[in-house]
Tab-separated table of C-alpha atoms in Angstrom:
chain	number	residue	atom	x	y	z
A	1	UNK	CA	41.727	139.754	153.994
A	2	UNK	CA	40.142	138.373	150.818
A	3	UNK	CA	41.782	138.510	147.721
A	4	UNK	CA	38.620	137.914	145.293
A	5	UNK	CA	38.681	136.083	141.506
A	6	UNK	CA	35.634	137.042	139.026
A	7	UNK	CA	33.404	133.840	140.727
A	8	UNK	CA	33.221	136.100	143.723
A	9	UNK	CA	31.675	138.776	141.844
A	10	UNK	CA	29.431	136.772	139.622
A	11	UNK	CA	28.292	134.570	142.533
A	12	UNK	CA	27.775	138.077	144.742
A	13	UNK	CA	30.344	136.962	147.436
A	14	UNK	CA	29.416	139.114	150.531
A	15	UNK	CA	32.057	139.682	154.008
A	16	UNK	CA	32.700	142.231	156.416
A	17	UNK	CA	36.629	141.314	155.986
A	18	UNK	CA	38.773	143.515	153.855
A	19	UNK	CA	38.802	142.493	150.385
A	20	UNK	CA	41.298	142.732	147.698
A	21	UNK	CA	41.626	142.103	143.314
A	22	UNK	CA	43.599	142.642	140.769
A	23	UNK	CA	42.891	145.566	137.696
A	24	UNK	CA	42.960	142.232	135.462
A	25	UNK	CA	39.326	140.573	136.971
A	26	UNK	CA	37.810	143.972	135.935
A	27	UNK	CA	38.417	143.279	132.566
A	28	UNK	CA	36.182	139.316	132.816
A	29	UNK	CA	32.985	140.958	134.131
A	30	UNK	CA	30.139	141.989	132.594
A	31	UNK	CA	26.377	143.577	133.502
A	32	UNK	CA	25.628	142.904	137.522
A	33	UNK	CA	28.980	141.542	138.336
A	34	UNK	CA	31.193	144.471	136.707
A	35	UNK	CA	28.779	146.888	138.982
A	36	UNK	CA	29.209	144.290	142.265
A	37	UNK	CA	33.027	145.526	141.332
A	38	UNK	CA	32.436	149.135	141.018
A	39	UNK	CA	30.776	149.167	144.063
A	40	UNK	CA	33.242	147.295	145.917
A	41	UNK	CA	36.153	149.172	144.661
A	42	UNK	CA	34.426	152.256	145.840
A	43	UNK	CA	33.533	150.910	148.727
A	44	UNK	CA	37.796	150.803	149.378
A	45	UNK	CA	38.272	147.363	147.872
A	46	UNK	CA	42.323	147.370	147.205
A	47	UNK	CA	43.690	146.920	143.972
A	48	UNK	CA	46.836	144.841	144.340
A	49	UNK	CA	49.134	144.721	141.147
A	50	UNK	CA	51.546	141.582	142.567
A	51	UNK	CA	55.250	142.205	141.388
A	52	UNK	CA	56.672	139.847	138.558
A	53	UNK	CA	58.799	137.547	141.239
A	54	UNK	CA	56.054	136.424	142.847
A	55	UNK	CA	53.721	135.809	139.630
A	56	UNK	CA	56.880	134.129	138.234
A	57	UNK	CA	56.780	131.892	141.137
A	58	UNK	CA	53.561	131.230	140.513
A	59	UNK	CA	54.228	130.031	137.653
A	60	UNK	CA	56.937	128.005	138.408
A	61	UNK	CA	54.564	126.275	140.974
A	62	UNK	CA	51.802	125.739	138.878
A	63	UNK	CA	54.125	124.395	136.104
A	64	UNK	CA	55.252	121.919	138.838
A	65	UNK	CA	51.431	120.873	139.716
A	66	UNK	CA	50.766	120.696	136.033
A	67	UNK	CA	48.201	123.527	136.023
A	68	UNK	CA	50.383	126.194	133.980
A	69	UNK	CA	48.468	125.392	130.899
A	70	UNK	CA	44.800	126.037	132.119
A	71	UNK	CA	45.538	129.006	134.518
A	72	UNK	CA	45.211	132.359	132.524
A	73	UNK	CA	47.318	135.636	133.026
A	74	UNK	CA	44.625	136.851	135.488
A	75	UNK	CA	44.387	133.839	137.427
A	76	UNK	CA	48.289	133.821	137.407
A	77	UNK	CA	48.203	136.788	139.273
A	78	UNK	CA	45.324	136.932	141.552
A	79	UNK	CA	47.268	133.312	142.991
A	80	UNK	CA	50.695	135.779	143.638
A	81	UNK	CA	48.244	138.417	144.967
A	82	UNK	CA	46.930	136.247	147.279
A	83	UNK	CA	50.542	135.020	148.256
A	84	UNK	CA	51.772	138.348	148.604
A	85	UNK	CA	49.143	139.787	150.596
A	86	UNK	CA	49.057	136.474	153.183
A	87	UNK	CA	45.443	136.973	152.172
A	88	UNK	CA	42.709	134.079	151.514
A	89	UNK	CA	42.126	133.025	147.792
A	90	UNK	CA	38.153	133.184	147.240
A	91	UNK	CA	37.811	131.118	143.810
A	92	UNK	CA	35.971	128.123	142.087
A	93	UNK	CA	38.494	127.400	139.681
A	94	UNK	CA	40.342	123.917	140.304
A	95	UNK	CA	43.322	124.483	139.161
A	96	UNK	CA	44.019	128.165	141.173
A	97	UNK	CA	43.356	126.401	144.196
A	98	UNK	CA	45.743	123.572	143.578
A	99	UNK	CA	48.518	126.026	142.911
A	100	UNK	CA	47.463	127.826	145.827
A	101	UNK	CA	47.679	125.036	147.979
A	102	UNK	CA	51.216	124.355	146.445
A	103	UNK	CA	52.014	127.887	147.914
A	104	UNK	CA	50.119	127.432	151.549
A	105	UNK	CA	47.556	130.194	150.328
A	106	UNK	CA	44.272	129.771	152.044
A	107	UNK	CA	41.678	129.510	149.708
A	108	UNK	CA	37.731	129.540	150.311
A	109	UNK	CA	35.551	128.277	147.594
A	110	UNK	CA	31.723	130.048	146.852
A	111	UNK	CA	29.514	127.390	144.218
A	112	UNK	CA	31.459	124.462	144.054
A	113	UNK	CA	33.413	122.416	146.374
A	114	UNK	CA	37.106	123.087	146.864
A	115	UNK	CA	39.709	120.530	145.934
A	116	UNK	CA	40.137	117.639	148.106
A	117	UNK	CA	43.578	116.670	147.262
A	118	UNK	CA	46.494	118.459	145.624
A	119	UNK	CA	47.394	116.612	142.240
A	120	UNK	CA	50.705	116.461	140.439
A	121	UNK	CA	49.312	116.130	136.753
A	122	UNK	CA	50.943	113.670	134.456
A	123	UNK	CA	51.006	114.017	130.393
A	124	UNK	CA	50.172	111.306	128.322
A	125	UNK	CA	50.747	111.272	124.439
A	126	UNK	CA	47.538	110.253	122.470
A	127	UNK	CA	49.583	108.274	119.903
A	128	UNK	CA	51.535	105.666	121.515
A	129	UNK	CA	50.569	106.149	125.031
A	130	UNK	CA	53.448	106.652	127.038
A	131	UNK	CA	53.330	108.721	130.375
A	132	UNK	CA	55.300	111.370	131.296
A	133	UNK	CA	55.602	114.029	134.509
A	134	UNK	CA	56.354	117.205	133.106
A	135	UNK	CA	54.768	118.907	130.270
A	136	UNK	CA	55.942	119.014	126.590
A	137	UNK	CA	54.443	120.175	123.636
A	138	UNK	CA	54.914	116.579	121.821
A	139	UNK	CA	55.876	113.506	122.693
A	140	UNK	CA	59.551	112.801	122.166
A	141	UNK	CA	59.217	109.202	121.115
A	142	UNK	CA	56.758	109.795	118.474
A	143	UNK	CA	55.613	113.845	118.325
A	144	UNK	CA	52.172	113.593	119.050
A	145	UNK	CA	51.102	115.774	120.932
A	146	UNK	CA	50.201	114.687	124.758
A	147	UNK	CA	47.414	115.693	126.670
A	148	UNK	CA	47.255	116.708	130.558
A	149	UNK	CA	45.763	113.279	132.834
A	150	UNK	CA	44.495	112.644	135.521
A	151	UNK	CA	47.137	111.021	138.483
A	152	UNK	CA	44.848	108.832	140.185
């Protein structure tokens, strides 16, 4: 099973598996993609509404990786419907399939290339430059606020 983000409806993803979304990637789409979803849903695409342990898990895991502050509600949620559903992750988004690796959720990418490595982000303040592994909303040395790096 696929559990499919709004890249697989804007890019026209096609299988003969059994796919699966979330109510919330309805919401992102507009003009060709919105009807690629209409027709898919009719076609007896399942609409998965993940319960609030797992997406808090997600979020516990992506606040680990250091992706919590670029993954939206939506792609929250499509990660824990993925996880829930032992289903494959079909996304372009960087970050989801970091998490998702976190988690051991398959993921298959459709435009870009998928991730080659997970990364643990590190946090680095842009006034006096010091480093640190878990996100803050300011430094605590000097209260500027810090900005998410790059570990390698």
């Amino acid at each position: 099973m696929y559990v499919l983000d709004s890249s697989a409806f804007i890019h026209d993803f096609h299988t003969s598996a059994q796919t699966a979304t979330i109510p919330l990637v309805r919401e992102e789409l507009e003009d060709e993609s919105a009807y690629r979803f209409d027709a898919m849903e009719g076609s007896g695409m399942h609409i998965h509404i993940p319960n609030e342990d797992t997406t808090e898990k997600v979020r516990r895991a992506a606040k680990e990786s250091g992706d919590l502050e670029v993954l939206s509600d939506t792609d929250v949620r499509l990660v824990a419907a993925s996880f829930e559903l032992d289903a494959t992750l079909v996304t372009d988004d960087y970050a989801m399939q970091n998490v998702a690796e976190k988690l051991n959720v398959a993921v298959e990418v459709i435009a870009r290339e998928g991730i080659d490595e997970q990364r643990h982000w590190h946090y680095q303040c842009q006034g006096c430059g010091r480093e640190f592994d878990e996100e803050k909303d300011r430094c605590p040395i000097c209260g500027t606020e810090l900005a998410r790096k790059n570990p390698s």
